[in-house]
Each structure stands twice: as structure tokens, then as C-alpha cells.
Coordinates of C-alpha atoms in Angstrom, one line a residue:
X644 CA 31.9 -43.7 -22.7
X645 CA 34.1 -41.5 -25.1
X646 CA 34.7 -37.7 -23.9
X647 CA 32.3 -36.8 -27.0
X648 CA 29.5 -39.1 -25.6
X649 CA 29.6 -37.3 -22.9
X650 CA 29.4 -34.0 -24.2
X651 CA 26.6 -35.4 -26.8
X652 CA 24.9 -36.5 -23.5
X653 CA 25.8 -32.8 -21.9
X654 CA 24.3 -31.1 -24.8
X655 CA 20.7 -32.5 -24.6
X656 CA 20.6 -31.5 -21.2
X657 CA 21.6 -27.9 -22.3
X658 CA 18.0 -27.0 -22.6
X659 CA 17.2 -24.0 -24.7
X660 CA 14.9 -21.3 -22.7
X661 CA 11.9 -22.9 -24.8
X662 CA 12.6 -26.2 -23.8
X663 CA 12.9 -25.2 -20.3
X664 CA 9.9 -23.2 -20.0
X665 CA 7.9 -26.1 -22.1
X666 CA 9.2 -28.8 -19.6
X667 CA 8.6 -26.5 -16.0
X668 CA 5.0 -25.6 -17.8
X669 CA 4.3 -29.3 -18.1
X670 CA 5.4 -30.5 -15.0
X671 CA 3.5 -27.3 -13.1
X672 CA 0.4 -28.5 -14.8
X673 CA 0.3 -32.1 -13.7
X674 CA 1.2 -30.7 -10.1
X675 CA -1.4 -28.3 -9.8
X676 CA -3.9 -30.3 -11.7
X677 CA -3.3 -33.9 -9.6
X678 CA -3.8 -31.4 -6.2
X679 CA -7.1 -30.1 -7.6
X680 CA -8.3 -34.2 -8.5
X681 CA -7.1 -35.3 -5.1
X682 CA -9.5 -32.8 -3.8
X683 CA -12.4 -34.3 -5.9
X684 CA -11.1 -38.1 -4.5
X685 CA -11.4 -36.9 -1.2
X686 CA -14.9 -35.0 -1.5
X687 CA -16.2 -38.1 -3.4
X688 CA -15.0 -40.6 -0.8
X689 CA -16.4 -38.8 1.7
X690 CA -19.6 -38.5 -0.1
X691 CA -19.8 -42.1 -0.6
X692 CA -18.9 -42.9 2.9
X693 CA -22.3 -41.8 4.0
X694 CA -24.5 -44.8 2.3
X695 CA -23.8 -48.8 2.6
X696 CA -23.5 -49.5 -0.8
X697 CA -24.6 -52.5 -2.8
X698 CA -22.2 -54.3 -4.8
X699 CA -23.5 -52.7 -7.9
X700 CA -22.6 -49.4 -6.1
X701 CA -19.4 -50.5 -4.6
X702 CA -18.1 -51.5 -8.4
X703 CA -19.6 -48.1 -9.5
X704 CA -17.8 -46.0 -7.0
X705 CA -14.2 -48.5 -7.6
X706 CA -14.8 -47.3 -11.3
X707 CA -14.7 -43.8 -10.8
X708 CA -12.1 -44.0 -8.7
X709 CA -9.8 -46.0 -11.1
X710 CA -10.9 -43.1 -13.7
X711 CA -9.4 -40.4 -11.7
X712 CA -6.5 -42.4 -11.2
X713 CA -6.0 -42.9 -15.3
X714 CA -6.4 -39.0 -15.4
X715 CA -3.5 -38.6 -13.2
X716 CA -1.4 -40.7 -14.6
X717 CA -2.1 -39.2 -17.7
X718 CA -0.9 -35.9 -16.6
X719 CA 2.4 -37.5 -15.5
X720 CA 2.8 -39.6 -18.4
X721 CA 2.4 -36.3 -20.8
X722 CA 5.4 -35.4 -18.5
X723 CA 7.6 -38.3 -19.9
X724 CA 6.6 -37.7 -23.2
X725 CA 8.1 -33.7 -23.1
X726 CA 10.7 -35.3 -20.9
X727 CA 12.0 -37.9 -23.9
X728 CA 11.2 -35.6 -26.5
X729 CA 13.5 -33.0 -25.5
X730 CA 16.3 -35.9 -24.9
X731 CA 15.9 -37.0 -28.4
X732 CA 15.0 -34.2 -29.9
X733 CA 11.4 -35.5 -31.2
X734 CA 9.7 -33.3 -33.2
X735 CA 7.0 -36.1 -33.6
X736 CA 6.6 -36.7 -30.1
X737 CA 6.1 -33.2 -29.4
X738 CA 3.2 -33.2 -31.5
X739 CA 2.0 -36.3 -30.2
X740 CA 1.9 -34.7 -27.0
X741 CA -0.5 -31.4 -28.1
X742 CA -3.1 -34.4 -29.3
X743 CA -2.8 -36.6 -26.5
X744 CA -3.4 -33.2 -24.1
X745 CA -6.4 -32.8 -26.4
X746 CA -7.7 -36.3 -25.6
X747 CA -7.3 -35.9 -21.9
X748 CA -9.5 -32.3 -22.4
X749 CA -12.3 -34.6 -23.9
X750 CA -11.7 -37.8 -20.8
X751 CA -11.9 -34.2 -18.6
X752 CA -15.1 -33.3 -20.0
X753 CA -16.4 -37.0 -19.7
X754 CA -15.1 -36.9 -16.4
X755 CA -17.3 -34.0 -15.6
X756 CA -20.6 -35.2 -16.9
X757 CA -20.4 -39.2 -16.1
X758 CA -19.5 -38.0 -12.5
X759 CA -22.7 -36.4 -12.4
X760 CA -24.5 -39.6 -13.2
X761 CA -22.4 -41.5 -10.6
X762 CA -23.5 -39.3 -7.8
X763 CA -26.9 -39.0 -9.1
X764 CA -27.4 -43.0 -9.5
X765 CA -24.7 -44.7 -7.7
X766 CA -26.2 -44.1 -4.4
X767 CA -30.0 -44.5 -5.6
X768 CA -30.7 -47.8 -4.2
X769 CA -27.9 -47.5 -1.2
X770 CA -28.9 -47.5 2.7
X771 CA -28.4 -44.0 3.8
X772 CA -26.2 -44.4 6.8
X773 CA -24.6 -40.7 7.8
X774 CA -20.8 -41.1 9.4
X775 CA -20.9 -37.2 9.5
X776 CA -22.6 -35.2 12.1
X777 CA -23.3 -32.1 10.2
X778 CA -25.6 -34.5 7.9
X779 CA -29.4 -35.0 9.0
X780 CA -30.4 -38.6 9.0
X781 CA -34.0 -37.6 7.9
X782 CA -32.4 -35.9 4.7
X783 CA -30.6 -38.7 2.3
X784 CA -29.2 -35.8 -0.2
X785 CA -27.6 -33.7 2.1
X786 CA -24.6 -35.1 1.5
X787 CA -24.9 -34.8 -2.0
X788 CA -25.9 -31.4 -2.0
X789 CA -22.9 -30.5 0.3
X790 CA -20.1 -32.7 -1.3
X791 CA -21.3 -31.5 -5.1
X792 CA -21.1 -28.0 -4.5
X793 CA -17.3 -28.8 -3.3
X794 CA -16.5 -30.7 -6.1
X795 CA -18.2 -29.3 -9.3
X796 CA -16.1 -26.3 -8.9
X797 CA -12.9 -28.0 -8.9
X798 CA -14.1 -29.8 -11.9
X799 CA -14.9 -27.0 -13.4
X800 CA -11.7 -25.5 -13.0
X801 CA -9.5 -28.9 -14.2
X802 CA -11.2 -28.5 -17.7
X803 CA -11.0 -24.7 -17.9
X804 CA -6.9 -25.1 -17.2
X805 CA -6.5 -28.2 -19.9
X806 CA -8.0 -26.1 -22.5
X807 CA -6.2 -23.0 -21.8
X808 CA -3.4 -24.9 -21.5
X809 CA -4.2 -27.0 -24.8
X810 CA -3.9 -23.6 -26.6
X811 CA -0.6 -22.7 -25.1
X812 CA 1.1 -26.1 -25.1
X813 CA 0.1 -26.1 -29.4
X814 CA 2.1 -22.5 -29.3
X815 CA 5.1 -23.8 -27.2
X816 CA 5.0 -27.0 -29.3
X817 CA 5.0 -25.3 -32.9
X818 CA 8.0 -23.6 -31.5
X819 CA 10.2 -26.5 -30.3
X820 CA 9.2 -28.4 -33.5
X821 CA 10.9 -25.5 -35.5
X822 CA 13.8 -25.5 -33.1
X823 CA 14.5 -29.5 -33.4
X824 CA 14.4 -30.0 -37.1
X825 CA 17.5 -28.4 -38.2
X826 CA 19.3 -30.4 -35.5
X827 CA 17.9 -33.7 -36.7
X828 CA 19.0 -32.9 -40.1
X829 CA 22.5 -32.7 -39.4
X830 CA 22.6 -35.2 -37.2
X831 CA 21.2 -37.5 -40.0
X832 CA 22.5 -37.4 -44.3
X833 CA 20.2 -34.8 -46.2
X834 CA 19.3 -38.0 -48.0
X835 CA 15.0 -36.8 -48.4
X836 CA 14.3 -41.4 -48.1
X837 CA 16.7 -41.3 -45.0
X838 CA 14.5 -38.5 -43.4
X839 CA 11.6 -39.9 -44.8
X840 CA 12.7 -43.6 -43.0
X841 CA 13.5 -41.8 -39.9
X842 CA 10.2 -39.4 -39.8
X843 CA 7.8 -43.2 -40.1
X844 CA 9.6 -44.8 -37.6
X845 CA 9.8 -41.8 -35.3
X846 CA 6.3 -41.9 -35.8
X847 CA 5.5 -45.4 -35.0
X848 CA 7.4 -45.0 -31.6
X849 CA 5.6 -42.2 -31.0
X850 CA 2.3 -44.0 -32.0
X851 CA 3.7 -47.2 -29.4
X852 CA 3.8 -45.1 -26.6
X853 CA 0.5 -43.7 -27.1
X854 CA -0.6 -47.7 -27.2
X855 CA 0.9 -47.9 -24.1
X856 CA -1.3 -45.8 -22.4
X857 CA -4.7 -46.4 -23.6
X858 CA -4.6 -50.2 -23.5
X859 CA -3.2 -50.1 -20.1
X860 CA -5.9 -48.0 -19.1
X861 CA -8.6 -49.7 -21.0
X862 CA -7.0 -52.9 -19.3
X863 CA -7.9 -51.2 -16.0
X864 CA -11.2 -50.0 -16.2
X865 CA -11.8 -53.6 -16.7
X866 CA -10.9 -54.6 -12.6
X867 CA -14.6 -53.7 -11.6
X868 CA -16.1 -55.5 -14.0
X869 CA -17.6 -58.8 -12.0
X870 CA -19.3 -56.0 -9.5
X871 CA -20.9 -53.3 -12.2
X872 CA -21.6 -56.9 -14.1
X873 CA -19.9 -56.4 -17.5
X874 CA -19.8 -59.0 -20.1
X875 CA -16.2 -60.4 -19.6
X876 CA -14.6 -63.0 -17.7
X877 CA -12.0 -63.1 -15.4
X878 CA -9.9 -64.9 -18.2
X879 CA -10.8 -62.2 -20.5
X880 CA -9.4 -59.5 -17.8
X881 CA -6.0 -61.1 -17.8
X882 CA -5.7 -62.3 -21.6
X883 CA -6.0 -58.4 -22.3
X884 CA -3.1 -57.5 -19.6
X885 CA -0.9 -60.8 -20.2
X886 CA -1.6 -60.2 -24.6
X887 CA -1.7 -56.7 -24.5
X888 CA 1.8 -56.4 -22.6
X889 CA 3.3 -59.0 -24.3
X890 CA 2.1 -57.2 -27.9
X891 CA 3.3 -53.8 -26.7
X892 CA 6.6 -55.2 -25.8
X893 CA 7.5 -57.0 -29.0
X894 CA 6.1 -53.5 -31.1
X895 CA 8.8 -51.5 -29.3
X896 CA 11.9 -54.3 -29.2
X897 CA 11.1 -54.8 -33.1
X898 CA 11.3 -50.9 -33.7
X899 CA 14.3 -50.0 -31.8
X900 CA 15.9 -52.9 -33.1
X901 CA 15.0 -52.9 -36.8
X902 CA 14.0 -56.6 -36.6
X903 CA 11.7 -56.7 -39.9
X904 CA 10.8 -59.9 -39.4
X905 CA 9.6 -59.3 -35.6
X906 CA 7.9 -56.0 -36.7
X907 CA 5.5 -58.3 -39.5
X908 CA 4.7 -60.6 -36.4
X909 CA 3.8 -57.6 -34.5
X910 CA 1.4 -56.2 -37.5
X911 CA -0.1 -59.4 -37.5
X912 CA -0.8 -59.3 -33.9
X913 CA -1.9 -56.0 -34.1
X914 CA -4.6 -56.4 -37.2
X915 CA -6.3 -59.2 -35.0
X916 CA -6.4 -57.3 -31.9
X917 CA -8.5 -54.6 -33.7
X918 CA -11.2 -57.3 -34.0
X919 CA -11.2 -57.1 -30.2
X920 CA -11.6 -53.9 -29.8
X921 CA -13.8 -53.4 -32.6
X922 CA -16.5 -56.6 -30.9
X923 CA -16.2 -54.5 -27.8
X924 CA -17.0 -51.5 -29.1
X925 CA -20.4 -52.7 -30.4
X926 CA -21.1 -55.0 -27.5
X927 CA -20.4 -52.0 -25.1
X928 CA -23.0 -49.5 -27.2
X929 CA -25.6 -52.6 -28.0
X930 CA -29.2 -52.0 -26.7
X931 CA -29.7 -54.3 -23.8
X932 CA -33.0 -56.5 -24.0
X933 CA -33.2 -57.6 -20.5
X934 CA -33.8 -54.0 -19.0
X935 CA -30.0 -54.2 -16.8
X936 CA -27.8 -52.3 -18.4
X937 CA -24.0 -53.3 -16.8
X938 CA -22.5 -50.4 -18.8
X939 CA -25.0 -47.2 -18.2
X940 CA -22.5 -45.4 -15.6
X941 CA -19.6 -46.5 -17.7
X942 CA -20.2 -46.6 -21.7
X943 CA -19.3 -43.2 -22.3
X944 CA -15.3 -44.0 -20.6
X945 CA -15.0 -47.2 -22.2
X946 CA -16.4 -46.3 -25.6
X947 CA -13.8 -43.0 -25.4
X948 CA -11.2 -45.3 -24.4
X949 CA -11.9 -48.4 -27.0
X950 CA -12.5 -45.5 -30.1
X951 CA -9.4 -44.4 -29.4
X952 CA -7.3 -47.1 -29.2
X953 CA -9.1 -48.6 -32.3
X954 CA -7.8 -45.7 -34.5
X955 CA -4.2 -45.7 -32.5
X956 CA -3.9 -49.4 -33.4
X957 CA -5.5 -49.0 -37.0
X958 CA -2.7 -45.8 -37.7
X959 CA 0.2 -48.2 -35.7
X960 CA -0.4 -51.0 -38.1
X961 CA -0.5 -48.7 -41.5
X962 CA 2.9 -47.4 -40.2
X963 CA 4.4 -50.7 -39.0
X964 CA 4.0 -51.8 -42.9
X965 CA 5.8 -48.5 -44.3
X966 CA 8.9 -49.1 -41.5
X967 CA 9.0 -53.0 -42.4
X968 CA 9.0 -51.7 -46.2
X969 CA 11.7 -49.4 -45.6
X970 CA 13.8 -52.2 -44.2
X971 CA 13.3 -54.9 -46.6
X972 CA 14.3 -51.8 -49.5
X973 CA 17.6 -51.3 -46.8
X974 CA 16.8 -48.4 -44.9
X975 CA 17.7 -48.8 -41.6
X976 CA 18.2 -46.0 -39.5
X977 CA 18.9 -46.8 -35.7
X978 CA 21.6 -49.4 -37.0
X979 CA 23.1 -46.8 -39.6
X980 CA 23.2 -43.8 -37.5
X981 CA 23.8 -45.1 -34.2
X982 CA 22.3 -45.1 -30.9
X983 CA 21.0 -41.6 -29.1
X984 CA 24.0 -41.7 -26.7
X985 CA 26.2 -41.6 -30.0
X986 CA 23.9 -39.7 -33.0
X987 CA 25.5 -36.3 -32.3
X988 CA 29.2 -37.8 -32.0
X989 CA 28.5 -39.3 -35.4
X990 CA 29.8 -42.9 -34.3
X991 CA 28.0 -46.4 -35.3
X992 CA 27.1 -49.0 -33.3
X993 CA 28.3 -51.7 -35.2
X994 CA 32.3 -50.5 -35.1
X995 CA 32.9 -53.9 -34.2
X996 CA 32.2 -55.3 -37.4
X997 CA 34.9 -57.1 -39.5
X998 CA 34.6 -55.0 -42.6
X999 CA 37.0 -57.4 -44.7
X1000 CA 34.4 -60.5 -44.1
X1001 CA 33.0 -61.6 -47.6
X1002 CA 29.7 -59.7 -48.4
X1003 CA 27.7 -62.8 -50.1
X1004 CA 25.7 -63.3 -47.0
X1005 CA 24.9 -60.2 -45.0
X1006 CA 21.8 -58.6 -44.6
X1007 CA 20.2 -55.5 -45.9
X1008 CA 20.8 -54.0 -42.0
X1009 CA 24.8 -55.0 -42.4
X1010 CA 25.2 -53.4 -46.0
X1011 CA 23.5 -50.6 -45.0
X1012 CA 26.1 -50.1 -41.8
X1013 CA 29.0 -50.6 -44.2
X1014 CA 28.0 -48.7 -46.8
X1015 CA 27.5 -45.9 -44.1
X1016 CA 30.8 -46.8 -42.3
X1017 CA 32.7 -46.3 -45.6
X1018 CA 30.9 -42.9 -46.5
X1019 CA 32.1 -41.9 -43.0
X1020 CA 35.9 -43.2 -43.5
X1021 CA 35.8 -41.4 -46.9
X1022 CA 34.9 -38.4 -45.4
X1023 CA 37.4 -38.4 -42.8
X1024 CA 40.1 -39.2 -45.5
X1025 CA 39.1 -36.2 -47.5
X1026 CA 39.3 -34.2 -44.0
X1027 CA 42.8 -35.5 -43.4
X1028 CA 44.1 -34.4 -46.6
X1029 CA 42.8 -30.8 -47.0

């Protein structure tokens, strides 16, 4: 790595105060917020300990716990988002990040009231089997009485902090936006397309990412299924991990490198999987006729979690289209303008390329490199002589 790599590489890590206090405000709140939800784990695990459940309950009880796992892994993976959006100087991301803290406000407030019906329900038809002394065998909701007035307060509290926080991460976010934008403008031509390339395809990483996390977690709540009795197979449980990972994996290899032709695969894949989650959607919220209703402690996660990821894929497919249009018209940024560990140095990643080699039969991706490489050289030339 050249010495002005290295500095490049120094000077993203030479946070402004802004970035600092955005980045130790982010990581304090997943902190502080994950103590407060391992409280609520522990109440509700204790809580449940006292019945035998059936295996209806049992699934109930694995579902909320896998909820409050997604909601801490949530609060950790806002963390990486701040965390590569300061690297790289994403403007995008950082907004990305004040919505996605707005969605886990509203899984928060889900939290809150489908945890109610879990307590209220999931232990209706359980044997009442007291592990804890201080619990009277003759009273079956003491220990929801006790364990509730434990854990509604913390609740409480978690959705109070995310919404005061919402407010001030939007602040801190405006901010850093403002603070980024000149910066990306030097580092790439004052060509308004280029910008204009760069801002859609910034955007569809961003909007990847954001896949990333609600499929997977979608993907998860799906692990209880055979207990609470859901409508989907075991093959259907691992088609959605094995097709969703494999999907995820091509959107992001396509974007960050520029393969037009693997991005169109991906939009395909992408416009039939919003069939899927569209037929869910419907079959989760149908009236059931039989009088068992598999998805009464459940529907309001899944239908939060399926909305949302209909409308993330809908907006990742309308912005796949715009990037693969910008590369089949030549604009191609990340090949042009080089790698992050190389942007502020201003070198190319395709040095190596024999310049003199006829230019019948390169691609739009090549012609755009040279055409940069020689705007570069020019420019250097013009330095050398003043």
C-alpha cells in the first residue's frame, strides 16, 4: 500500500467531533438498550419457567424469544451502518440509518403490545407448575402479576429512549450529511450524471444492506413455525435461507463490481421474490375458517416484517434498473474512480491496463477507465508544466 493510501486510510479514521459523538451515541445506545432487553429475557424466562407448556406454547415462547434477539441485533447492526458510513463517507447511509432507527421504534412498540398477548395467552392452556417459592400454587397468575410489573417498565423505558433518540440521531444525521457532501464532491468530477451515477448506486447499497437485515430476520421468525403450526414447510424454511442468501449475495457482488449483466439477473430475481412475499402477506392476514388461528400471537411481527421488506425489495428493484441504465449508457463509477482504500489518493484500479491495446472491442466499463485515466494524465501534464 502506497504512503498516500495510507494517509487516505488515516484520514477516515480522523473523525471530526460530530462523527465521534454520532458514533459513541450509537454504540451507548445499543449498550444500554441490549442491558435493559436482557432484563426483559430473563423476567420472561423466568415467568415461563413456572408452567409446563404445550408445544403450541413452547413455539410461542421460542418466538418471542427469537423477536428480542432480532431487536438486538438490530441495535448492533445500526452500529455497522454509522460505523461504514463514516469510513466511506455515506451520506445515504446515514440517512438510511435515521429510517431504519424509526422502524425498530415501531418493532419496539410491536414488541410492547404482542408481548402483552404472549403472557396473557401463551400460558392459558399450560399446567401451572411453580419452580419458585415465593409463588402460591393455589394462585396460577402470580407469576404473571409479579414478572409483568418487572418487565413493563423496562419496556416502557426501551421505547421512550428509541424515540428520544430517533429525534436526536435525525439532528446528528442532518449534520454529518452536510459535513460529507463537499468531501464526496471532490473526491469525484463535478460532472452533475457522475454524482447522479454515484448517488443511485450509493443508494442501492444502502437499500442491500437494509435487505440484509429484514430477510434474515423474516427468515428467522420462521424456525418456530412447525410448533405455533404456520402454513410452511420445512423446505419452504430453508428455500427462503438458501434463495434469500444466495439473492443477497449476487445484489451486492453485481453492485460493487459494476457487472450489468449480473445486476439484470439479480432484478429478475428480485421481481419474483416480491410474489413471495406479497402471497405471504395475504396468507398471513387471511381470515382462518377452521377456528385455529397459527398466526394470532405472531401476525402483527410478521406482517411488520413482510410489509417492509415488500417495499425494500419493490424500491431495490426500481433502483437496480436506474444503476444497470447508467452502465449500459457508460457510467461506471467504482471502476472509474477507484476503490475506497484509493478514492481520496485519486488512483484507479485498473493501472494495469495496456492503454495502447486497440479499442475495437472493450467495454463501456474499459472506455470509461481510459477515458478517465487520460483526463487524469492530462491534468498531471498541465501540472508539470505550470
Amino acid at each position: 500500500m502506497s504512503n498516500k493510501q495510507t494517509n487516505s486510510n488515516k484520514d477516515r479514521w480522523d473523525l471530526s467531533v460530530l462523527g465521534k459523538i454520532t458514533l459513541i451515541s450509537i454504540i451507548l445506545q445499543a449498550i444500554v438498550i441490549t442491558i435493559l432487553e436482557v432484563f426483559v429475557i430473563y423476567f420472561h424466562v423466568n415467568f415461563v419457567s413456572q408452567y409446563k407448556l404445550n408445544p403450541i406454547g413452547e413455539g410461542i415462547s421460542e418466538a418471542d424469544l427469537i423477536y428480542h434477539a432480532i431487536f438486538v441485533i438490530s441495535l448492533f447492526f445500526q452500529v455497522l451502518l454509522v460505523i461504514d458510513a463514516i469510513w466511506h463517507r455515506n451520506s445515504v447511509q446515514i440517512v438510511a440509518l435515521v429510517i431504519f432507527n424509526l422502524l425498530s421504534l415501531a418493532y419496539a412498540g410491536i414488541q410492547l403490545f404482542q408481548h402483552q398477548i404472549l403472557e396473557d395467552v401463551g400460558t392459558l392452556n399450560a399446567t401451572y407448575v411453580p419452580t419458585n417459592p415465593i409463588f402460591s400454587k393455589d394462585d396460577r397468575d402470580a407469576p404473571k402479576n409479579y414478572y409483568e410489573a418487572r418487565m413493563r417498565p423496562l419496556e416502557h423505558t426501551i421505547v421512550g429512549l428509541i424515540s428520544v433518540f430517533s429525534v436526536y440521531l435525525a439532528f446528528m444525521s442532518y449534520m454529518l450529511t452536510k459535513e460529507f457532501g463537499w468531501k464526496n464532491y471532490k473526491i469525484y468530477n463535478a460532472d452533475p450524471q457522475v454524482r447522479k451515477a454515484l448517488t443511485n448506486l450509493t443508494i442501492l447499497q444502502t437499500l442491500i444492506k437494509m435487505d440484509v437485515f429484514f430477510i434474515g430476520s423474516y427468515a428467522l421468525q420462521l424456525i418456530p413455525s412447525q410448533k405455533i403450526g404456520y402454513y410452511s414447510s420445512v423446505i419452504e424454511i430453508a428455500l427462503v435461507f438458501f434463495f434469500g442468501t444466495f439473492m443477497l449475495l449476487m445484489a451486492w457482488f453485481s453492485v460493487s463490481m459494476e457487472m450489468k449483466y449480473l445486476l439484470l439477473s439479480v432484478i429478475n430475481l428480485y421481481s419474483i421474490s416480491l410474489i413471495y412475499w406479497a402471497f405471504r402477506f395475504i396468507t398471513i392476514n387471511l381470515p382462518t375458517k377452521s377456528g385455529f388461528d397459527p398466526y394470532e400471537f405472531t401476525r402483527r411481527f410478521l406482517t411488520f416484517f413482510l410489509v417492509t421488506t415488500f417495499v425494500l425489495v419493490l424500491i431495490t428493484v426500481h433502483y437496480s434498473i436506474v444503476c444497470f441504465r447508467n452502465m449500459m449508457r457508460g457510467f461506471y463509477i467504482f471502476a472509474v474512480y477507484g476503490r475506497s482504500e484509493n478514492e481520496a489518493a485519486g488512483g484507479s484500479p485498473s493501472s494495469g491496463t495496456d492503454n495502447l491495446e486497440s479499442s475495437k472491442h472493450i467495454t463501456k466499463k474499459e472506455n470509461a477507465i481510459r477515458q478517465h485515466q487520460i483526463i487524469i494524465r492530462q491534468q498531471h501534464d498541465d501540472a508539470v508544466l505550470v
